[in-house]
Coordinates of N, CA, C and O in Angstrom, one line a residue:
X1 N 39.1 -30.7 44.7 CA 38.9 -29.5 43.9 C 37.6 -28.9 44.2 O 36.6 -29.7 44.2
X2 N 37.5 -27.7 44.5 CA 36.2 -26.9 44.6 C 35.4 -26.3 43.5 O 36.0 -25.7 42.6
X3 N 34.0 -26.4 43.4 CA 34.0 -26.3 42.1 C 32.8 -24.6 42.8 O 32.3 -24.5 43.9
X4 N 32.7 -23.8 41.8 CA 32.0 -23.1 42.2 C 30.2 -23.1 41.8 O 29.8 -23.3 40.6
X5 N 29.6 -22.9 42.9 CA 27.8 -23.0 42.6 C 26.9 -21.6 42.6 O 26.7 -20.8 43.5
X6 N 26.4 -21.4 41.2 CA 25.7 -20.0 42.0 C 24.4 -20.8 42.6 O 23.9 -21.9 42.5
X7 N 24.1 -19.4 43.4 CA 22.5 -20.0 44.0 C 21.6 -19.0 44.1 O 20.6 -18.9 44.8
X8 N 22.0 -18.3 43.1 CA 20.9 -17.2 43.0 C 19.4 -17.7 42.5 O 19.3 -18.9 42.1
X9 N 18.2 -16.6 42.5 CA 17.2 -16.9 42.4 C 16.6 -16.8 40.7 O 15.4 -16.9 40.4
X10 N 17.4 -16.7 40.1 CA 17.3 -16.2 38.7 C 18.1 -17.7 38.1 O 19.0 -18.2 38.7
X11 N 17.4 -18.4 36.6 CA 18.0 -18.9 35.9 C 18.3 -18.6 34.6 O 17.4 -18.0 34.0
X12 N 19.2 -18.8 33.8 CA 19.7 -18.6 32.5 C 19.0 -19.0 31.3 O 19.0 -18.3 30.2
X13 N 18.2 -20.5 31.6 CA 17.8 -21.3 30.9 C 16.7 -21.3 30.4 O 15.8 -21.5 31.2
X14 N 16.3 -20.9 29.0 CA 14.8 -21.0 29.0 C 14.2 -22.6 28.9 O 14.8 -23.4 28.2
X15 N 13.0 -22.8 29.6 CA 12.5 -23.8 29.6 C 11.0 -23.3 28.8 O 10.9 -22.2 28.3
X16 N 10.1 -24.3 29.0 CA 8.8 -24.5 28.2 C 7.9 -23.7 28.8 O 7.0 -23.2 28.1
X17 N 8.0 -23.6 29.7 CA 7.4 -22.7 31.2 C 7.4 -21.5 30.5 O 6.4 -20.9 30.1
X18 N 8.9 -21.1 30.4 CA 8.9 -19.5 30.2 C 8.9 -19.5 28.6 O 9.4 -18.4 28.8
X19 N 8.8 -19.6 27.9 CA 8.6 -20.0 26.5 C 7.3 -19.6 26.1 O 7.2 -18.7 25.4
X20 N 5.8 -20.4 26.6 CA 4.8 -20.4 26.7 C 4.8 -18.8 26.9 O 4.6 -18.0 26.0
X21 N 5.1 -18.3 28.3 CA 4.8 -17.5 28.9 C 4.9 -16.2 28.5 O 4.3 -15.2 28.9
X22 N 6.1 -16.4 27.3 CA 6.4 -15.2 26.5 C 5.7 -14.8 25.5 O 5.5 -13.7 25.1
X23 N 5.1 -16.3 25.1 CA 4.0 -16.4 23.8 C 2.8 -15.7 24.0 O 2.1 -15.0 23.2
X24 N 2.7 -16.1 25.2 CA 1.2 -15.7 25.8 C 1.6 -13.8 25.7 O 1.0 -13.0 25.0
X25 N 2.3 -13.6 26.2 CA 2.0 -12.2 26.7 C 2.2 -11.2 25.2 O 1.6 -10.2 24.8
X26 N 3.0 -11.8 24.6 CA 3.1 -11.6 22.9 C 2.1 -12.0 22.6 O 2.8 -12.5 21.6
X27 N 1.2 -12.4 22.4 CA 0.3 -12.5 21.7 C -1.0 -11.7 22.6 O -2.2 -11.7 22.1
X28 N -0.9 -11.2 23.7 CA -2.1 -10.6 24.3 C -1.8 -9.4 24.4 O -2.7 -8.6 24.2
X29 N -0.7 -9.0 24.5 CA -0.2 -7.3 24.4 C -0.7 -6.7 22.1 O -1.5 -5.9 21.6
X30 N 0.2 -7.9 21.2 CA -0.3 -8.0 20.1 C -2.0 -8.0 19.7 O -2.6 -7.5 18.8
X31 N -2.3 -8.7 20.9 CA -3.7 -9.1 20.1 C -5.2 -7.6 20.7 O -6.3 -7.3 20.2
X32 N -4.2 -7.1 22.1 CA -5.2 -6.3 22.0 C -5.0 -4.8 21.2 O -5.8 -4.1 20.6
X33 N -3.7 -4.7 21.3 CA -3.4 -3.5 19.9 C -4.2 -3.7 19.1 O -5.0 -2.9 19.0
X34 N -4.1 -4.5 18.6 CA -5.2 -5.0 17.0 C -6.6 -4.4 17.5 O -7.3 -3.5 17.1
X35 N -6.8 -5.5 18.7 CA -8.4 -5.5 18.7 C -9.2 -3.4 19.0 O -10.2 -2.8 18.8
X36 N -7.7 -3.1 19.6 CA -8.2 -1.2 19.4 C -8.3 -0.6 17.9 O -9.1 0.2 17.6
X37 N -7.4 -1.2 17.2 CA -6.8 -0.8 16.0 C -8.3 -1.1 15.1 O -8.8 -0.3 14.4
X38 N -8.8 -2.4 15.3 CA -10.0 -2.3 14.8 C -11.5 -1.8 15.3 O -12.5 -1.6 14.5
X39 N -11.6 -1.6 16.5 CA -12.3 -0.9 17.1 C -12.3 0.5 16.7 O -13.3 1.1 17.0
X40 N -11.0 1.4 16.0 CA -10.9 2.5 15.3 C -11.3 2.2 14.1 O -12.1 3.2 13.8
X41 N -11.2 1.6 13.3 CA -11.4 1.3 11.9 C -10.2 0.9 11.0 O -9.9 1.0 9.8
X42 N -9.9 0.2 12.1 CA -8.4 -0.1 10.8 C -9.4 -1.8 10.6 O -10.4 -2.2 11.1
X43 N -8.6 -2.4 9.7 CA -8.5 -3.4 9.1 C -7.3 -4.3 9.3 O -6.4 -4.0 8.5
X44 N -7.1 -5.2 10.0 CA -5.9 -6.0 9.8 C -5.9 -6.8 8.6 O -4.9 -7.4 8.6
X45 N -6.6 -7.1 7.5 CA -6.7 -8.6 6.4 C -6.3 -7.5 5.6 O -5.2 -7.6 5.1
X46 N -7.0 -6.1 5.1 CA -6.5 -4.9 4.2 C -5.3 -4.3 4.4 O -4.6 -4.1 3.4
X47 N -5.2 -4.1 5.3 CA -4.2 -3.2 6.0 C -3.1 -3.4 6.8 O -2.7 -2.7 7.7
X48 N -2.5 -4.9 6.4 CA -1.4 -5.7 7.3 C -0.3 -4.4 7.7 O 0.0 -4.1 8.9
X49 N 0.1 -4.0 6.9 CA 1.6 -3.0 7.8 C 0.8 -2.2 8.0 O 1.6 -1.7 8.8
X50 N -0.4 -1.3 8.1 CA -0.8 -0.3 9.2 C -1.0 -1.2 10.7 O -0.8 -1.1 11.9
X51 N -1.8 -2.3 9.9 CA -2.0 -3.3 11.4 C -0.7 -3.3 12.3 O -0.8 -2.8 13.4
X52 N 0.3 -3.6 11.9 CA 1.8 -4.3 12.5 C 2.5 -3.4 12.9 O 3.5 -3.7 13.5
X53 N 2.3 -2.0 12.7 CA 3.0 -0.6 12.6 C 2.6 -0.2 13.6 O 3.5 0.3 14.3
X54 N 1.1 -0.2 14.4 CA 0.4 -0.2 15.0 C 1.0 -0.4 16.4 O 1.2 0.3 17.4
X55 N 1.1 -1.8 16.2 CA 1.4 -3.0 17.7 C 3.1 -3.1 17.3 O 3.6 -3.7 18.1
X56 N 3.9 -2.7 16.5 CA 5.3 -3.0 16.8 C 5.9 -2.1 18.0 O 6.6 -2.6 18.8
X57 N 5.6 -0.7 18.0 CA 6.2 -0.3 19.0 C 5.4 -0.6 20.5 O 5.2 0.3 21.3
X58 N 5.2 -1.3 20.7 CA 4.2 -1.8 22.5 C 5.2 -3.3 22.4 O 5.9 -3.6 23.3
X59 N 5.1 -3.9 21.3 CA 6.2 -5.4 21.2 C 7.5 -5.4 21.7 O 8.0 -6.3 22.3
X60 N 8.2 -3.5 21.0 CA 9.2 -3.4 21.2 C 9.9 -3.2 22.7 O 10.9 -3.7 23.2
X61 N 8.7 -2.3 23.2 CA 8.6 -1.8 24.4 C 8.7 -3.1 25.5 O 9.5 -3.3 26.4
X62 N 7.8 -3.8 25.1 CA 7.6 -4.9 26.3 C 9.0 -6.0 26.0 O 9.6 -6.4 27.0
X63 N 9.4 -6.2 24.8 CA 10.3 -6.7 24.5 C 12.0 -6.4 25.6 O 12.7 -7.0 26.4
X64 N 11.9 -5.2 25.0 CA 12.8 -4.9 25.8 C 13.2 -4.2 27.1 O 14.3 -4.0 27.6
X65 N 11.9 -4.0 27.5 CA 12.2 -4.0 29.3 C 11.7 -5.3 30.1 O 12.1 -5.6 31.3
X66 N 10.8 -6.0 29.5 CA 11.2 -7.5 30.1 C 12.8 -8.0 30.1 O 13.5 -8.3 31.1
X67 N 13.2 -8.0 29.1 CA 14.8 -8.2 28.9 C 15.7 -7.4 30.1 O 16.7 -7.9 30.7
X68 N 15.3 -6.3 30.1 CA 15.7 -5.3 31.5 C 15.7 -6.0 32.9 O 16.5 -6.3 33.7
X69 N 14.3 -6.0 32.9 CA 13.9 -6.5 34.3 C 14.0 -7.8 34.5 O 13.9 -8.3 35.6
X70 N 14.4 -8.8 33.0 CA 14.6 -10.0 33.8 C 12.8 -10.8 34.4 O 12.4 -11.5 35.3
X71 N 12.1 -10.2 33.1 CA 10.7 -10.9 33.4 C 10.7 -12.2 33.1 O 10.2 -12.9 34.0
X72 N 11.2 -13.1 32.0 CA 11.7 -14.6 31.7 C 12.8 -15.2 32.4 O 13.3 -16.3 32.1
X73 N 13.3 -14.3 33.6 CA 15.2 -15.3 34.1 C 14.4 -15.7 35.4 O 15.2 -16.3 36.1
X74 N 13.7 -15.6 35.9 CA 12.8 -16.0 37.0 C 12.1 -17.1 37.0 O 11.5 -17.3 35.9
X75 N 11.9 -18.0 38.0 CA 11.4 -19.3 38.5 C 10.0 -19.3 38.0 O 9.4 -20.4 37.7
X76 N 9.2 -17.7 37.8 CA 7.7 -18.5 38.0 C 7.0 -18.2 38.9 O 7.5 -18.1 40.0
X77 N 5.8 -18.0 38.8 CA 4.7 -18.3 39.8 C 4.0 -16.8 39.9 O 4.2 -15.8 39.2
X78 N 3.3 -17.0 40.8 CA 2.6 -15.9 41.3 C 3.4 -14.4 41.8 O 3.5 -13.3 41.4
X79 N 3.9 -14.9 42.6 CA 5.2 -13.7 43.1 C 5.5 -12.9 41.5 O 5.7 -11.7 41.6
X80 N 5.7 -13.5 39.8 CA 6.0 -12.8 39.0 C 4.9 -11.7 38.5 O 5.0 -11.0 37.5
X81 N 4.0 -11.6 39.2 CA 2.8 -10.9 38.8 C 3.2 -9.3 38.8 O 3.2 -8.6 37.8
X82 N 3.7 -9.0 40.2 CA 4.2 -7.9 40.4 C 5.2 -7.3 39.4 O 5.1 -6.2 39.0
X83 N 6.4 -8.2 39.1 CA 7.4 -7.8 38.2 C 6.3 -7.7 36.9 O 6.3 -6.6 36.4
X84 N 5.7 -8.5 36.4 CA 4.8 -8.6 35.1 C 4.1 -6.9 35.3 O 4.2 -6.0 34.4
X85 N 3.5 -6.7 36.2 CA 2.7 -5.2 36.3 C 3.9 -4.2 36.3 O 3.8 -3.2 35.5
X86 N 5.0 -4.2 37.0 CA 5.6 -3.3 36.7 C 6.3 -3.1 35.3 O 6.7 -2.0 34.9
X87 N 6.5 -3.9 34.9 CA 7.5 -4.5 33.7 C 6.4 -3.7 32.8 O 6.6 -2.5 32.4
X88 N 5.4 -4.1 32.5 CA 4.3 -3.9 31.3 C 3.6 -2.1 31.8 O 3.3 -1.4 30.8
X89 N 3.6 -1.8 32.7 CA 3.6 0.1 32.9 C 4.7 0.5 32.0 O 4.4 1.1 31.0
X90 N 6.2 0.0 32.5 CA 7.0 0.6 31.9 C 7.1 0.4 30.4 O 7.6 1.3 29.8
X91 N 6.8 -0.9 29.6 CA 6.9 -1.2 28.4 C 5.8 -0.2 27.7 O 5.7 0.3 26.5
X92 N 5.2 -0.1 28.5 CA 3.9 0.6 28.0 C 4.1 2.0 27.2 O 3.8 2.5 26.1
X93 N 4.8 2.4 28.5 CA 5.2 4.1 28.0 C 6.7 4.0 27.1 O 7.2 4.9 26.4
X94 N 7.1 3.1 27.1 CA 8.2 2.6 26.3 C 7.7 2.8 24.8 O 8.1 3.8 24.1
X95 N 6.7 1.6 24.3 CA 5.7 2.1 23.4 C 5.0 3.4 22.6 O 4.7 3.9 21.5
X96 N 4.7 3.7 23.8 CA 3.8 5.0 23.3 C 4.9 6.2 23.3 O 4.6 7.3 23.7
X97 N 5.8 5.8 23.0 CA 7.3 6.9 23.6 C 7.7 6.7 21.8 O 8.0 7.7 21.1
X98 N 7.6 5.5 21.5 CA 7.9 5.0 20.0 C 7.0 5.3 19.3 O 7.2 6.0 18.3
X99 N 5.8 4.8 19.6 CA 4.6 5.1 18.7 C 4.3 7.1 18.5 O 4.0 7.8 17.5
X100 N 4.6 7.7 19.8 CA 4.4 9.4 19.3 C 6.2 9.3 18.6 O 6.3 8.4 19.4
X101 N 6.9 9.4 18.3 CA 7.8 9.7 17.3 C 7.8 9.6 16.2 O 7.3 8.5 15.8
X102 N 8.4 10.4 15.2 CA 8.9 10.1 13.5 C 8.8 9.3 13.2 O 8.3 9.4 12.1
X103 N 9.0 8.0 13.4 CA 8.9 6.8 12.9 C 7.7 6.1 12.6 O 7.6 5.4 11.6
X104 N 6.5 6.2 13.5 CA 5.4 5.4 13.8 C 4.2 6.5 13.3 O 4.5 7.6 13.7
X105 N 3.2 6.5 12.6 CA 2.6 6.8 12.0 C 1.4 6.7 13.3 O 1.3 5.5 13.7
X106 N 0.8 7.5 13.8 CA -0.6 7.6 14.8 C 0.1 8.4 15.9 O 1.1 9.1 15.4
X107 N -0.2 8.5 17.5 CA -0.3 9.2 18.4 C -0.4 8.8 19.3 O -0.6 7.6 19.4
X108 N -0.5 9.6 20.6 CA -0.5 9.1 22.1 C -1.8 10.2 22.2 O -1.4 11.0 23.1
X109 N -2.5 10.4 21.9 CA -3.4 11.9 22.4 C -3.8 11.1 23.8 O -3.5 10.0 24.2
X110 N -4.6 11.8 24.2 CA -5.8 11.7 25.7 C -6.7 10.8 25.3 O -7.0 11.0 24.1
X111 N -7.4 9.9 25.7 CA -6.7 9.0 26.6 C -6.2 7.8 26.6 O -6.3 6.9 27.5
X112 N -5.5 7.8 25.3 CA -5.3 6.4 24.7 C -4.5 5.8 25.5 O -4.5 4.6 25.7
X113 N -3.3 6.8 26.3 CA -2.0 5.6 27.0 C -2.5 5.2 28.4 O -1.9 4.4 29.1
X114 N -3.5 5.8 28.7 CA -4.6 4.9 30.0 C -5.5 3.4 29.5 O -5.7 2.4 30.1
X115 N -5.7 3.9 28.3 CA -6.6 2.8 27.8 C -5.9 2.0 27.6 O -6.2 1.1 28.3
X116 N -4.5 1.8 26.7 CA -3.6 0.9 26.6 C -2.5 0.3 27.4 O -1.9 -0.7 27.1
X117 N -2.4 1.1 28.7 CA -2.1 0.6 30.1 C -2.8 -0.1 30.5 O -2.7 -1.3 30.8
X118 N -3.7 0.7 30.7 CA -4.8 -0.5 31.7 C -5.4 -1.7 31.2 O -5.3 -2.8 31.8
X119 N -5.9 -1.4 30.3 CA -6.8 -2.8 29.7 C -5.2 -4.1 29.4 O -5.3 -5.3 29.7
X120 N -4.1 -3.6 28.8 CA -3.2 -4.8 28.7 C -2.6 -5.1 29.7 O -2.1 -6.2 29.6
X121 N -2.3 -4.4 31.1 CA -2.1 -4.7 32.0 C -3.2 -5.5 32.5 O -2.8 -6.7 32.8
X122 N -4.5 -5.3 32.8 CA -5.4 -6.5 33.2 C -5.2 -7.5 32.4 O -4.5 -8.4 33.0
X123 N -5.5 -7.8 31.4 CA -4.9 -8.4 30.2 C -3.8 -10.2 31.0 O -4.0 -11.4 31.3
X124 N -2.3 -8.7 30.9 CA -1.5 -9.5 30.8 C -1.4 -10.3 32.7 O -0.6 -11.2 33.0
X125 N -2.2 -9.7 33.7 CA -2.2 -9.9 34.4 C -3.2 -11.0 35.0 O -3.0 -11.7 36.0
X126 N -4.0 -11.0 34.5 CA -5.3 -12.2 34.3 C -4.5 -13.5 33.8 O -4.6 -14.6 34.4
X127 N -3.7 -13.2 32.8 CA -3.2 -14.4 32.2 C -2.0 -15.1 32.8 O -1.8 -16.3 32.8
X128 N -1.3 -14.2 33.2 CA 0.0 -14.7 33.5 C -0.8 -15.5 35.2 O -0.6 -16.6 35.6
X129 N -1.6 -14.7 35.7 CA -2.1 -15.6 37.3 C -2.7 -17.2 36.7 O -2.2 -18.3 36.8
X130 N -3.7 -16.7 36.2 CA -4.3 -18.3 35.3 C -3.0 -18.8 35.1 O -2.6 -19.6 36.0
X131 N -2.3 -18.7 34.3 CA -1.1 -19.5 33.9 C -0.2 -20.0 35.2 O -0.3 -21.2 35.2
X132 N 0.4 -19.6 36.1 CA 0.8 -19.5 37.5 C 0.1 -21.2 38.5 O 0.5 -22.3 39.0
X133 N -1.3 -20.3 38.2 CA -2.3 -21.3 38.9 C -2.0 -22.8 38.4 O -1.7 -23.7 39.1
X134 N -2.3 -22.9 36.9 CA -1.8 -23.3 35.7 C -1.1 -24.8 36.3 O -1.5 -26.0 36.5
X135 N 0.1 -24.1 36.4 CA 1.5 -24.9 36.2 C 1.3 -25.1 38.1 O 1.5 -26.3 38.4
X136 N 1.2 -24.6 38.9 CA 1.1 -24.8 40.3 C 0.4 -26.3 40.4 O 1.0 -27.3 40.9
X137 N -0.8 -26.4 39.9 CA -2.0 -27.7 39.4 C -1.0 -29.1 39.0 O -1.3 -30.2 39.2
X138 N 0.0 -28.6 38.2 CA 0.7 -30.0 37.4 C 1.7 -30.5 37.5 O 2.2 -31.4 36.8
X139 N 2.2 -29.2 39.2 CA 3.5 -30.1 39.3 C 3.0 -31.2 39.9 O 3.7 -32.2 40.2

């Protein structure tokens, strides 16, 4: 009896690897929203749902075009850097696509979706290589 094998480069399964890795980037996409959000004058301990209102649509965004691109069904490593950069441009404007609409309370003016590109993109790109490097060290 033949049984059939896929052998693609993509797996189904989340493991600990990609788990972490989702954490990480959720919590560094999250953490620098805030850290602008306070740099404007908000307050996260006062002001929890302006805080969260804030950074939900960038969450959403990255959320769901990782899920698109398939940023978690992949092996890993350095090679994911590129998909992570492109993935996080497009989550980006994803966000700020949500954040200027009816729903979300603030704006996209000049030059905030450069500032919020770039800095979480270095961000998420510093971390995910360290992490990479990371797990490369411990197989």
């Amino acid at each position: 009896m033949d049984t059939a094998v896929q052998t693609g480069s993509r797996e189904n399964t989340l493991d600990r690897k990609r788990v972490i890795a989702g954490v990480g980037d959720l919590v560094i996409i999250t953490g620098l929203v805030l850290l602008g959000n306070v740099e404007h004058g908000g307050n996260p301990i006062a002001e929890p749902l302006a805080s969260l209102t804030t950074a939900v649509p960038f969450v959403i965004g990255w959320l769901a075009v990782a899920a698109l691109a398939g940023v978690y069904t992949r092996p890993g490593g350095i090679d994911d850097t590129r998909l992570t950069a492109v993935a996080w441009i497009a989550a980006a404007n994803v966000g700020l696509m949500i954040r200027g609409s009816p729903l979300f309370e603030g704006g996209t003016t000049w030059p905030f979706p450069i500032v919020i590109t770039g800095t979480v993109l270095v961000a998420l790109l510093g971390w995910r290589l360290g992490y990479a490097l990371f797990i490369s060290r411990t197989r």
